[in-house]
C-alpha positions as protocol buffer text, in pm:
chain_id: "A"
residue {
  index: 1
  type: MET
  ca { x: 399 y: 534 z: -427 }
}
residue {
  index: 2
  type: ALA
  ca { x: 448 y: 192 z: -273 }
}
residue {
  index: 3
  type: VAL
  ca { x: 787 y: 61 z: -174 }
}
residue {
  index: 4
  type: MET
  ca { x: 809 y: -262 z: -368 }
}
residue {
  index: 5
  type: ALA
  ca { x: 908 y: -579 z: -187 }
}
residue {
  index: 6
  type: THR
  ca { x: 1270 y: -664 z: -262 }
}
residue {
  index: 7
  type: GLU
  ca { x: 1330 y: -971 z: -476 }
}
residue {
  index: 8
  type: HIS
  ca { x: 1636 y: -1183 z: -403 }
}
residue {
  index: 9
  type: SER
  ca { x: 1810 y: -1436 z: -623 }
}
residue {
  index: 10
  type: PHE
  ca { x: 1857 y: -1792 z: -503 }
}
residue {
  index: 11
  type: ARG
  ca { x: 2089 y: -1832 z: -209 }
}
residue {
  index: 12
  type: PRO
  ca { x: 2221 y: -2172 z: -99 }
}
residue {
  index: 13
  type: THR
  ca { x: 2141 y: -2291 z: 251 }
}
residue {
  index: 14
  type: TYR
  ca { x: 2509 y: -2364 z: 313 }
}
residue {
  index: 15
  type: ALA
  ca { x: 2816 y: -2141 z: 329 }
}
residue {
  index: 16
  type: VAL
  ca { x: 3123 y: -2223 z: 121 }
}
residue {
  index: 17
  type: PRO
  ca { x: 3450 y: -2112 z: 287 }
}
residue {
  index: 18
  type: PRO
  ca { x: 3717 y: -1965 z: 58 }
}
residue {
  index: 19
  type: GLY
  ca { x: 3946 y: -2228 z: 207 }
}
residue {
  index: 20
  type: GLU
  ca { x: 3790 y: -2482 z: -30 }
}
residue {
  index: 21
  type: THR
  ca { x: 3935 y: -2288 z: -322 }
}
residue {
  index: 22
  type: ILE
  ca { x: 4273 y: -2284 z: -150 }
}
residue {
  index: 23
  type: ALA
  ca { x: 4250 y: -2662 z: -108 }
}
residue {
  index: 24
  type: ASP
  ca { x: 4175 y: -2700 z: -480 }
}
residue {
  index: 25
  type: LEU
  ca { x: 4472 y: -2480 z: -571 }
}
residue {
  index: 26
  type: LEU
  ca { x: 4700 y: -2675 z: -340 }
}
residue {
  index: 27
  type: GLU
  ca { x: 4601 y: -2994 z: -518 }
}
residue {
  index: 28
  type: GLU
  ca { x: 4642 y: -2831 z: -858 }
}
residue {
  index: 29
  type: HIS
  ca { x: 4990 y: -2707 z: -767 }
}
residue {
  index: 30
  type: GLU
  ca { x: 5081 y: -3030 z: -586 }
}
residue {
  index: 31
  type: MET
  ca { x: 5163 y: -2817 z: -283 }
}
residue {
  index: 32
  type: THR
  ca { x: 5122 y: -2915 z: 82 }
}
residue {
  index: 33
  type: GLN
  ca { x: 4973 y: -2697 z: 351 }
}
residue {
  index: 34
  type: THR
  ca { x: 5315 y: -2697 z: 515 }
}
residue {
  index: 35
  type: GLU
  ca { x: 5474 y: -2552 z: 203 }
}
residue {
  index: 36
  type: LEU
  ca { x: 5198 y: -2290 z: 172 }
}
residue {
  index: 37
  type: ALA
  ca { x: 5250 y: -2188 z: 534 }
}
residue {
  index: 38
  type: LYS
  ca { x: 5621 y: -2132 z: 466 }
}
residue {
  index: 39
  type: ARG
  ca { x: 5548 y: -1925 z: 155 }
}
residue {
  index: 40
  type: LEU
  ca { x: 5294 y: -1711 z: 339 }
}
residue {
  index: 41
  type: GLY
  ca { x: 5501 y: -1675 z: 654 }
}
residue {
  index: 42
  type: VAL
  ca { x: 5228 y: -1812 z: 881 }
}
residue {
  index: 43
  type: THR
  ca { x: 5189 y: -2124 z: 1092 }
}
residue {
  index: 44
  type: LEU
  ca { x: 5067 y: -2455 z: 956 }
}
residue {
  index: 45
  type: LYS
  ca { x: 4784 y: -2439 z: 1209 }
}
residue {
  index: 46
  type: HIS
  ca { x: 4667 y: -2108 z: 1065 }
}
residue {
  index: 47
  type: VAL
  ca { x: 4666 y: -2241 z: 708 }
}
residue {
  index: 48
  type: ASN
  ca { x: 4473 y: -2549 z: 821 }
}
residue {
  index: 49
  type: GLN
  ca { x: 4214 y: -2330 z: 994 }
}
residue {
  index: 50
  type: ILE
  ca { x: 4168 y: -2118 z: 682 }
}
residue {
  index: 51
  type: VAL
  ca { x: 4129 y: -2424 z: 459 }
}
residue {
  index: 52
  type: ASN
  ca { x: 3864 y: -2563 z: 694 }
}
residue {
  index: 53
  type: GLY
  ca { x: 3680 y: -2231 z: 735 }
}
residue {
  index: 54
  type: GLY
  ca { x: 3788 y: -2185 z: 1095 }
}
residue {
  index: 55
  type: ALA
  ca { x: 3987 y: -1865 z: 1034 }
}
residue {
  index: 56
  type: SER
  ca { x: 3921 y: -1569 z: 809 }
}
residue {
  index: 57
  type: ILE
  ca { x: 4137 y: -1432 z: 530 }
}
residue {
  index: 58
  type: SER
  ca { x: 4282 y: -1094 z: 620 }
}
residue {
  index: 59
  type: ALA
  ca { x: 4381 y: -829 z: 368 }
}
residue {
  index: 60
  type: GLU
  ca { x: 4748 y: -907 z: 436 }
}
residue {
  index: 61
  type: LEU
  ca { x: 4696 y: -1278 z: 379 }
}
residue {
  index: 62
  type: ALA
  ca { x: 4498 y: -1206 z: 60 }
}
residue {
  index: 63
  type: LEU
  ca { x: 4798 y: -1019 z: -77 }
}
residue {
  index: 64
  type: GLY
  ca { x: 5017 y: -1319 z: 8 }
}
residue {
  index: 65
  type: LEU
  ca { x: 4779 y: -1561 z: -166 }
}
residue {
  index: 66
  type: GLU
  ca { x: 4784 y: -1331 z: -469 }
}
residue {
  index: 67
  type: LYS
  ca { x: 5160 y: -1378 z: -496 }
}
residue {
  index: 68
  type: VAL
  ca { x: 5160 y: -1752 z: -429 }
}
residue {
  index: 69
  type: PHE
  ca { x: 4874 y: -1851 z: -660 }
}
residue {
  index: 70
  type: ARG
  ca { x: 4856 y: -1548 z: -892 }
}
residue {
  index: 71
  type: VAL
  ca { x: 4492 y: -1498 z: -796 }
}
residue {
  index: 72
  type: PRO
  ca { x: 4403 y: -1133 z: -720 }
}
residue {
  index: 73
  type: ALA
  ca { x: 4371 y: -1030 z: -356 }
}
residue {
  index: 74
  type: ASP
  ca { x: 4027 y: -887 z: -432 }
}
residue {
  index: 75
  type: PHE
  ca { x: 3906 y: -1234 z: -522 }
}
residue {
  index: 76
  type: TRP
  ca { x: 4004 y: -1373 z: -182 }
}
residue {
  index: 77
  type: LEU
  ca { x: 3859 y: -1080 z: 8 }
}
residue {
  index: 78
  type: ASN
  ca { x: 3532 y: -1100 z: -185 }
}
residue {
  index: 79
  type: ARG
  ca { x: 3508 y: -1474 z: -120 }
}
residue {
  index: 80
  type: GLU
  ca { x: 3571 y: -1416 z: 249 }
}
residue {
  index: 81
  type: SER
  ca { x: 3312 y: -1139 z: 263 }
}
residue {
  index: 82
  type: LEU
  ca { x: 3049 y: -1358 z: 93 }
}
residue {
  index: 83
  type: TYR
  ca { x: 3130 y: -1647 z: 324 }
}
residue {
  index: 84
  type: GLN
  ca { x: 3091 y: -1436 z: 637 }
}
residue {
  index: 85
  type: ALA
  ca { x: 2766 y: -1289 z: 504 }
}
residue {
  index: 86
  type: ASP
  ca { x: 2633 y: -1640 z: 437 }
}
residue {
  index: 87
  type: LEU
  ca { x: 2723 y: -1750 z: 789 }
}
residue {
  index: 88
  type: ALA
  ca { x: 2549 y: -1445 z: 935 }
}
residue {
  index: 89
  type: ARG
  ca { x: 2243 y: -1506 z: 716 }
}
residue {
  index: 90
  type: GLN
  ca { x: 2220 y: -1869 z: 827 }
}
residue {
  index: 91
  type: SER
  ca { x: 2242 y: -1763 z: 1190 }
}
residue {
  index: 92
  type: GLU
  ca { x: 1976 y: -1497 z: 1136 }
}
residue {
  index: 93
  type: THR
  ca { x: 1747 y: -1747 z: 965 }
}
residue {
  index: 94
  type: LYS
  ca { x: 1754 y: -1972 z: 1270 }
}
residue {
  index: 95
  type: GLU
  ca { x: 1672 y: -1676 z: 1494 }
}
residue {
  index: 96
  type: LEU
  ca { x: 1391 y: -1549 z: 1271 }
}
residue {
  index: 97
  type: GLU
  ca { x: 1218 y: -1887 z: 1261 }
}
residue {
  index: 98
  type: ALA
  ca { x: 1097 y: -1808 z: 1612 }
}
residue {
  index: 99
  type: HIS
  ca { x: 927 y: -1490 z: 1483 }
}
residue {
  index: 100
  type: ILE
  ca { x: 715 y: -1631 z: 1201 }
}
residue {
  index: 101
  type: GLY
  ca { x: 409 y: -1608 z: 1425 }
}
residue {
  index: 102
  type: TRP
  ca { x: 495 y: -1245 z: 1504 }
}
residue {
  index: 103
  type: ALA
  ca { x: 505 y: -1160 z: 1134 }
}
residue {
  index: 104
  type: ARG
  ca { x: 166 y: -1316 z: 1076 }
}
residue {
  index: 105
  type: THR
  ca { x: 6 y: -1078 z: 1327 }
}
residue {
  index: 106
  type: PHE
  ca { x: 56 y: -795 z: 1075 }
}
residue {
  index: 107
  type: PRO
  ca { x: -199 y: -722 z: 799 }
}
residue {
  index: 108
  type: ILE
  ca { x: -4 y: -919 z: 540 }
}
residue {
  index: 109
  type: LYS
  ca { x: -291 y: -926 z: 292 }
}
residue {
  index: 110
  type: ASP
  ca { x: -309 y: -545 z: 294 }
}
residue {
  index: 111
  type: LEU
  ca { x: 70 y: -510 z: 272 }
}
residue {
  index: 112
  type: ARG
  ca { x: 78 y: -744 z: -26 }
}
residue {
  index: 113
  type: LYS
  ca { x: -198 y: -550 z: -196 }
}
residue {
  index: 114
  type: ALA
  ca { x: 6 y: -232 z: -148 }
}
residue {
  index: 115
  type: ASP
  ca { x: 325 y: -402 z: -277 }
}
residue {
  index: 116
  type: PHE
  ca { x: 515 y: -371 z: 49 }
}
residue {
  index: 117
  type: VAL
  ca { x: 540 y: -750 z: 85 }
}
residue {
  index: 118
  type: SER
  ca { x: 570 y: -993 z: -206 }
}
residue {
  index: 119
  type: ARG
  ca { x: 274 y: -1219 z: -273 }
}
residue {
  index: 120
  type: ASP
  ca { x: 464 y: -1547 z: -235 }
}
residue {
  index: 121
  type: ALA
  ca { x: 667 y: -1466 z: 78 }
}
residue {
  index: 122
  type: SER
  ca { x: 618 y: -1707 z: 366 }
}
residue {
  index: 123
  type: GLY
  ca { x: 802 y: -1836 z: 671 }
}
residue {
  index: 124
  type: VAL
  ca { x: 1137 y: -1672 z: 739 }
}
residue {
  index: 125
  type: ASP
  ca { x: 1123 y: -1490 z: 403 }
}
residue {
  index: 126
  type: LEU
  ca { x: 805 y: -1319 z: 520 }
}
residue {
  index: 127
  type: VAL
  ca { x: 972 y: -1213 z: 845 }
}
residue {
  index: 128
  type: GLN
  ca { x: 1267 y: -1069 z: 653 }
}
residue {
  index: 129
  type: GLU
  ca { x: 1046 y: -878 z: 409 }
}
residue {
  index: 130
  type: LEU
  ca { x: 842 y: -741 z: 696 }
}
residue {
  index: 131
  type: LEU
  ca { x: 1157 y: -623 z: 873 }
}
residue {
  index: 132
  type: ARG
  ca { x: 1270 y: -448 z: 553 }
}
residue {
  index: 133
  type: PHE
  ca { x: 930 y: -280 z: 533 }
}
residue {
  index: 134
  type: LEU
  ca { x: 955 y: -172 z: 897 }
}
residue {
  index: 135
  type: GLY
  ca { x: 1316 y: -59 z: 848 }
}
residue {
  index: 136
  type: VAL
  ca { x: 1467 y: -244 z: 1144 }
}
residue {
  index: 137
  type: ALA
  ca { x: 1706 y: -536 z: 1186 }
}
residue {
  index: 138
  type: SER
  ca { x: 1499 y: -746 z: 1425 }
}
residue {
  index: 139
  type: PRO
  ca { x: 1149 y: -781 z: 1574 }
}
residue {
  index: 140
  type: ALA
  ca { x: 1285 y: -680 z: 1915 }
}
residue {
  index: 141
  type: LEU
  ca { x: 1416 y: -351 z: 1775 }
}
residue {
  index: 142
  type: TRP
  ca { x: 1078 y: -275 z: 1618 }
}
residue {
  index: 143
  type: GLU
  ca { x: 895 y: -344 z: 1943 }
}
residue {
  index: 144
  type: SER
  ca { x: 1140 y: -115 z: 2123 }
}
residue {
  index: 145
  type: ARG
  ca { x: 1092 y: 159 z: 1863 }
}
residue {
  index: 146
  type: VAL
  ca { x: 713 y: 168 z: 1891 }
}
residue {
  index: 147
  type: ALA
  ca { x: 695 y: 113 z: 2267 }
}
residue {
  index: 148
  type: ALA
  ca { x: 695 y: 486 z: 2346 }
}
residue {
  index: 149
  type: TYR
  ca { x: 392 y: 581 z: 2140 }
}
residue {
  index: 150
  type: ARG
  ca { x: 209 y: 266 z: 2246 }
}
residue {
  index: 151
  type: ARG
  ca { x: 239 y: 380 z: 2607 }
}
residue {
  index: 152
  type: SER
  ca { x: 109 y: 727 z: 2526 }
}
residue {
  index: 153
  type: GLN
  ca { x: -248 y: 606 z: 2467 }
}
residue {
  index: 154
  type: ARG
  ca { x: -431 y: 279 z: 2522 }
}
residue {
  index: 155
  type: TYR
  ca { x: -544 y: 190 z: 2176 }
}
residue {
  index: 156
  type: ARG
  ca { x: -856 y: -8 z: 2101 }
}
residue {
  index: 157
  type: SER
  ca { x: -703 y: -135 z: 1781 }
}
residue {
  index: 158
  type: ASP
  ca { x: -517 y: -428 z: 1634 }
}
residue {
  index: 159
  type: GLN
  ca { x: -171 y: -300 z: 1727 }
}
residue {
  index: 160
  type: PRO
  ca { x: 33 y: -460 z: 1444 }
}
residue {
  index: 161
  type: ALA
  ca { x: -225 y: -336 z: 1191 }
}
residue {
  index: 162
  type: LEU
  ca { x: -197 y: 15 z: 1333 }
}
residue {
  index: 163
  type: ASP
  ca { x: 183 y: -9 z: 1334 }
}
residue {
  index: 164
  type: ALA
  ca { x: 181 y: -110 z: 967 }
}
residue {
  index: 165
  type: TRP
  ca { x: -61 y: 166 z: 869 }
}
residue {
  index: 166
  type: LEU
  ca { x: 152 y: 428 z: 1043 }
}
residue {
  index: 167
  type: ARG
  ca { x: 469 y: 290 z: 884 }
}
residue {
  index: 168
  type: VAL
  ca { x: 320 y: 319 z: 535 }
}
residue {
  index: 169
  type: GLY
  ca { x: 244 y: 683 z: 607 }
}
residue {
  index: 170
  type: GLU
  ca { x: 600 y: 737 z: 722 }
}
residue {
  index: 171
  type: LEU
  ca { x: 742 y: 583 z: 405 }
}
residue {
  index: 172
  type: ARG
  ca { x: 515 y: 782 z: 175 }
}
residue {
  index: 173
  type: ALA
  ca { x: 589 y: 1103 z: 362 }
}
residue {
  index: 174
  type: ALA
  ca { x: 961 y: 1045 z: 311 }
}
residue {
  index: 175
  type: ALA
  ca { x: 902 y: 1080 z: -63 }
}
residue {
  index: 176
  type: ILE
  ca { x: 743 y: 1424 z: -19 }
}
residue {
  index: 177
  type: GLU
  ca { x: 995 y: 1707 z: -31 }
}
residue {
  index: 178
  type: CYS
  ca { x: 902 y: 1969 z: 227 }
}
residue {
  index: 179
  type: THR
  ca { x: 1048 y: 2303 z: 324 }
}
residue {
  index: 180
  type: SER
  ca { x: 1125 y: 2372 z: 688 }
}
residue {
  index: 181
  type: PHE
  ca { x: 806 y: 2410 z: 893 }
}
residue {
  index: 182
  type: ASP
  ca { x: 660 y: 2760 z: 894 }
}
residue {
  index: 183
  type: SER
  ca { x: 348 y: 2820 z: 1102 }
}
residue {
  index: 184
  type: ASP
  ca { x: 239 y: 3124 z: 898 }
}
residue {
  index: 185
  type: HIS
  ca { x: 262 y: 2932 z: 572 }
}
residue {
  index: 186
  type: PHE
  ca { x: 81 y: 2642 z: 738 }
}
residue {
  index: 187
  type: MET
  ca { x: -207 y: 2866 z: 844 }
}
residue {
  index: 188
  type: SER
  ca { x: -225 y: 3003 z: 491 }
}
residue {
  index: 189
  type: ALA
  ca { x: -245 y: 2649 z: 353 }
}
residue {
  index: 190
  type: LEU
  ca { x: -525 y: 2566 z: 596 }
}
residue {
  index: 191
  type: ARG
  ca { x: -723 y: 2870 z: 485 }
}
residue {
  index: 192
  type: GLU
  ca { x: -683 y: 2752 z: 128 }
}
residue {
  index: 193
  type: ALA
  ca { x: -802 y: 2406 z: 234 }
}
residue {
  index: 194
  type: ARG
  ca { x: -1119 y: 2545 z: 393 }
}
residue {
  index: 195
  type: GLY
  ca { x: -1206 y: 2700 z: 60 }
}
residue {
  index: 196
  type: LEU
  ca { x: -1167 y: 2369 z: -123 }
}
residue {
  index: 197
  type: THR
  ca { x: -1373 y: 2136 z: 95 }
}
residue {
  index: 198
  type: ARG
  ca { x: -1654 y: 2123 z: -162 }
}
residue {
  index: 199
  type: GLU
  ca { x: -1421 y: 2032 z: -446 }
}
residue {
  index: 200
  type: HIS
  ca { x: -1349 y: 1685 z: -583 }
}
residue {
  index: 201
  type: PRO
  ca { x: -1037 y: 1517 z: -437 }
}
residue {
  index: 202
  type: LYS
  ca { x: -875 y: 1530 z: -782 }
}
residue {
  index: 203
  type: VAL
  ca { x: -894 y: 1909 z: -752 }
}
residue {
  index: 204
  type: TRP
  ca { x: -801 y: 1974 z: -391 }
}
residue {
  index: 205
  type: GLN
  ca { x: -557 y: 1691 z: -316 }
}
residue {
  index: 206
  type: PRO
  ca { x: -262 y: 1805 z: -533 }
}
residue {
  index: 207
  type: LEU
  ca { x: -320 y: 2169 z: -436 }
}
residue {
  index: 208
  type: ILE
  ca { x: -335 y: 2107 z: -62 }
}
residue {
  index: 209
  type: THR
  ca { x: -54 y: 1851 z: -66 }
}
residue {
  index: 210
  type: GLN
  ca { x: 179 y: 2104 z: -230 }
}
residue {
  index: 211
  type: ALA
  ca { x: 66 y: 2394 z: -10 }
}
residue {
  index: 212
  type: LEU
  ca { x: 130 y: 2191 z: 303 }
}
residue {
  index: 213
  type: ALA
  ca { x: 468 y: 2071 z: 175 }
}
residue {
  index: 214
  type: ASP
  ca { x: 563 y: 2434 z: 119 }
}
residue {
  index: 215
  type: ALA
  ca { x: 479 y: 2489 z: 486 }
}
residue {
  index: 216
  type: GLY
  ca { x: 681 y: 2191 z: 612 }
}
residue {
  index: 217
  type: VAL
  ca { x: 398 y: 1939 z: 648 }
}
residue {
  index: 218
  type: ALA
  ca { x: 363 y: 1616 z: 450 }
}
residue {
  index: 219
  type: LEU
  ca { x: 5 y: 1507 z: 382 }
}
residue {
  index: 220
  type: VAL
  ca { x: -51 y: 1141 z: 299 }
}
residue {
  index: 221
  type: ILE
  ca { x: -373 y: 946 z: 255 }
}
residue {
  index: 222
  type: VAL
  ca { x: -334 y: 574 z: 325 }
}
residue {
  index: 223
  type: ASP
  ca { x: -612 y: 322 z: 276 }
}
residue {
  index: 224
  type: THR
  ca { x: -710 y: 177 z: 610 }
}
residue {
  index: 225
  type: PHE
  ca { x: -581 y: -170 z: 700 }
}
residue {
  index: 226
  type: GLU
  ca { x: -802 y: -439 z: 845 }
}
residue {
  index: 227
  type: GLY
  ca { x: -785 y: -402 z: 1223 }
}
residue {
  index: 228
  type: ALA
  ca { x: -637 y: -50 z: 1216 }
}
residue {
  index: 229
  type: ARG
  ca { x: -928 y: 164 z: 1327 }
}
residue {
  index: 230
  type: ALA
  ca { x: -751 y: 499 z: 1304 }
}
residue {
  index: 231
  type: HIS
  ca { x: -873 y: 759 z: 1058 }
}
residue {
  index: 232
  type: GLY
  ca { x: -600 y: 1013 z: 1131 }
}
residue {
  index: 233
  type: ALA
  ca { x: -255 y: 1054 z: 1283 }
}
residue {
  index: 234
  type: THR
  ca { x: -7 y: 1336 z: 1335 }
}
residue {
  index: 235
  type: ARG
  ca { x: 360 y: 1323 z: 1424 }
}
residue {
  index: 236
  type: TRP
  ca { x: 686 y: 1503 z: 1365 }
}
residue {
  index: 237
  type: LEU
  ca { x: 930 y: 1316 z: 1142 }
}
residue {
  index: 238
  type: SER
  ca { x: 1206 y: 1565 z: 1221 }
}
residue {
  index: 239
  type: PRO
  ca { x: 1231 y: 1898 z: 1403 }
}
residue {
  index: 240
  type: HIS
  ca { x: 1135 y: 2068 z: 1075 }
}
residue {
  index: 241
  type: LYS
  ca { x: 888 y: 1828 z: 910 }
}
residue {
  index: 242
  type: ALA
  ca { x: 546 y: 1718 z: 1033 }
}
residue {
  index: 243
  type: LEU
  ca { x: 323 y: 1443 z: 895 }
}
residue {
  index: 244
  type: ILE
  ca { x: -55 y: 1443 z: 872 }
}
residue {
  index: 245
  type: GLN
  ca { x: -178 y: 1096 z: 782 }
}
residue {
  index: 246
  type: LEU
  ca { x: -541 y: 1029 z: 697 }
}
residue {
  index: 247
  type: SER
  ca { x: -741 y: 726 z: 591 }
}
residue {
  index: 248
  type: LEU
  ca { x: -1072 y: 689 z: 414 }
}
residue {
  index: 249
  type: ARG
  ca { x: -1215 y: 471 z: 687 }
}
residue {
  index: 250
  type: TYR
  ca { x: -1536 y: 673 z: 678 }
}
residue {
  index: 251
  type: HIS
  ca { x: -1640 y: 761 z: 324 }
}
residue {
  index: 252
  type: TRP
  ca { x: -1804 y: 1088 z: 426 }
}
residue {
  index: 253
  type: GLU
  ca { x: -1658 y: 1424 z: 328 }
}
residue {
  index: 254
  type: ASP
  ca { x: -1755 y: 1598 z: 651 }
}
residue {
  index: 255
  type: VAL
  ca { x: -1580 y: 1331 z: 861 }
}
residue {
  index: 256
  type: PHE
  ca { x: -1271 y: 1346 z: 639 }
}
residue {
  index: 257
  type: TRP
  ca { x: -1238 y: 1723 z: 659 }
}
residue {
  index: 258
  type: PHE
  ca { x: -1301 y: 1730 z: 1032 }
}
residue {
  index: 259
  type: SER
  ca { x: -1023 y: 1472 z: 1070 }
}
residue {
  index: 260
  type: PHE
  ca { x: -795 y: 1681 z: 850 }
}
residue {
  index: 261
  type: PHE
  ca { x: -841 y: 1999 z: 1053 }
}
residue {
  index: 262
  type: HIS
  ca { x: -824 y: 1803 z: 1378 }
}
residue {
  index: 263
  type: GLU
  ca { x: -481 y: 1668 z: 1279 }
}
residue {
  index: 264
  type: ALA
  ca { x: -378 y: 2016 z: 1166 }
}
residue {
  index: 265
  type: ALA
  ca { x: -465 y: 2141 z: 1513 }
}
residue {
  index: 266
  type: HIS
  ca { x: -225 y: 1890 z: 1665 }
}
residue {
  index: 267
  type: VAL
  ca { x: 50 y: 2032 z: 1443 }
}
residue {
  index: 268
  type: LEU
  ca { x: -27 y: 2389 z: 1549 }
}
residue {
  index: 269
  type: LEU
  ca { x: -119 y: 2345 z: 1915 }
}
residue {
  index: 270
  type: HIS
  ca { x: 78 y: 2044 z: 2029 }
}
residue {
  index: 271
  type: ARG
  ca { x: 398 y: 2077 z: 1835 }
}
residue {
  index: 272
  type: LYS
  ca { x: 644 y: 1793 z: 1884 }
}
residue {
  index: 273
  type: LYS
  ca { x: 458 y: 1638 z: 2178 }
}
residue {
  index: 274
  type: GLY
  ca { x: 472 y: 1290 z: 2027 }
}
residue {
  index: 275
  type: ILE
  ca { x: 233 y: 1099 z: 1807 }
}
residue {
  index: 276
  type: PHE
  ca { x: -142 y: 1153 z: 1796 }
}
residue {
  index: 277
  type: VAL
  ca { x: -361 y: 875 z: 1659 }
}
residue {
  index: 278
  type: ASP
  ca { x: -731 y: 953 z: 1624 }
}
residue {
  index: 279
  type: GLY
  ca { x: -1039 y: 745 z: 1563 }
}
residue {
  index: 280
  type: LEU
  ca { x: -959 y: 469 z: 1811 }
}
residue {
  index: 281
  type: GLU
  ca { x: -1251 y: 525 z: 2046 }
}
residue {
  index: 282
  type: LEU
  ca { x: -1056 y: 637 z: 2350 }
}
residue {
  index: 283
  type: THR
  ca { x: -1261 y: 682 z: 2665 }
}
residue {
  index: 284
  type: GLU
  ca { x: -1181 y: 847 z: 2993 }
}
residue {
  index: 285
  type: SER
  ca { x: -1107 y: 510 z: 3147 }
}
residue {
  index: 286
  type: ASP
  ca { x: -869 y: 419 z: 2865 }
}
residue {
  index: 287
  type: ALA
  ca { x: -671 y: 737 z: 2813 }
}
residue {
  index: 288
  type: LEU
  ca { x: -445 y: 949 z: 3021 }
}
residue {
  index: 289
  type: GLU
  ca { x: -603 y: 1276 z: 3134 }
}
residue {
  index: 290
  type: ASP
  ca { x: -355 y: 1476 z: 2929 }
}
residue {
  index: 291
  type: ASP
  ca { x: -442 y: 1274 z: 2616 }
}
residue {
  index: 292
  type: LEU
  ca { x: -808 y: 1366 z: 2652 }
}
residue {
  index: 293
  type: ARG
  ca { x: -727 y: 1731 z: 2709 }
}
residue {
  index: 294
  type: LEU
  ca { x: -515 y: 1751 z: 2393 }
}
residue {
  index: 295
  type: GLU
  ca { x: -781 y: 1573 z: 2186 }
}
residue {
  index: 296
  type: GLU
  ca { x: -1051 y: 1811 z: 2314 }
}
residue {
  index: 297
  type: GLU
  ca { x: -831 y: 2109 z: 2224 }
}
residue {
  index: 298
  type: ALA
  ca { x: -786 y: 1974 z: 1871 }
}
residue {
  index: 299
  type: ASN
  ca { x: -1161 y: 1912 z: 1838 }
}
residue {
  index: 300
  type: ARG
  ca { x: -1243 y: 2269 z: 1940 }
}
residue {
  index: 301
  type: TRP
  ca { x: -991 y: 2412 z: 1695 }
}
residue {
  index: 302
  type: ALA
  ca { x: -1114 y: 2194 z: 1405 }
}
């Protein structure tokens, strides 16, 4: 099930400090800032800063304003919170403008088709939606998160497309409730799978998905994204839950099932050794020697 792009209501491009409301109330009550400072027990400078948005309203001050103007403290605290959030959002928008090009390197067309990014998002809005899809606060944090697995193998693939494809698998796997990993149950599920390879996907997919979940492994099939050449990936989402992710890049049953059992071999033989991405045409000159050894082991087992 896709994670729908979040829709947001209109937000102004300016931030309104709660001090403007205080200024209106002062005028309404024909009260000076000096008088308000005396009633609140603070300095005139502090009141002036609050009115002009240069100082924030504390919980203590909100209680004081409640008594002076008979306006609930919650109102003042909510206004202050919204004001600070608007300031932070404006600052973030300026920072994200520099990353619009970064966002466009991802397979936006595919993500829109899968409802992970809204169809009309562009500019900074597109960057923000992409960050929500990736589950990080900034592009730098995403690049840091994926740096480790990128170093593990030298991929012949469009990296952002591969990142997006893997992320979709991660999100869909999160929706699959799995028991704690059990190798015996996993082997039993694989034996069941070998007996279903001739069946239609409508028959075997729900059966195998549930059998694997009962063994602690989430199975997800994600349509390939343009530029993401992988047809399979394996990784551990937690110490007790593994993920086998497959695509339908090659529409041949024998290739699909070989990929399935190849990824299963990574779960069994190379437990918790990182992420394995297959189908990216690694060669001896591209990959680390250990990468090739692990892939050959998985091939033999499959």
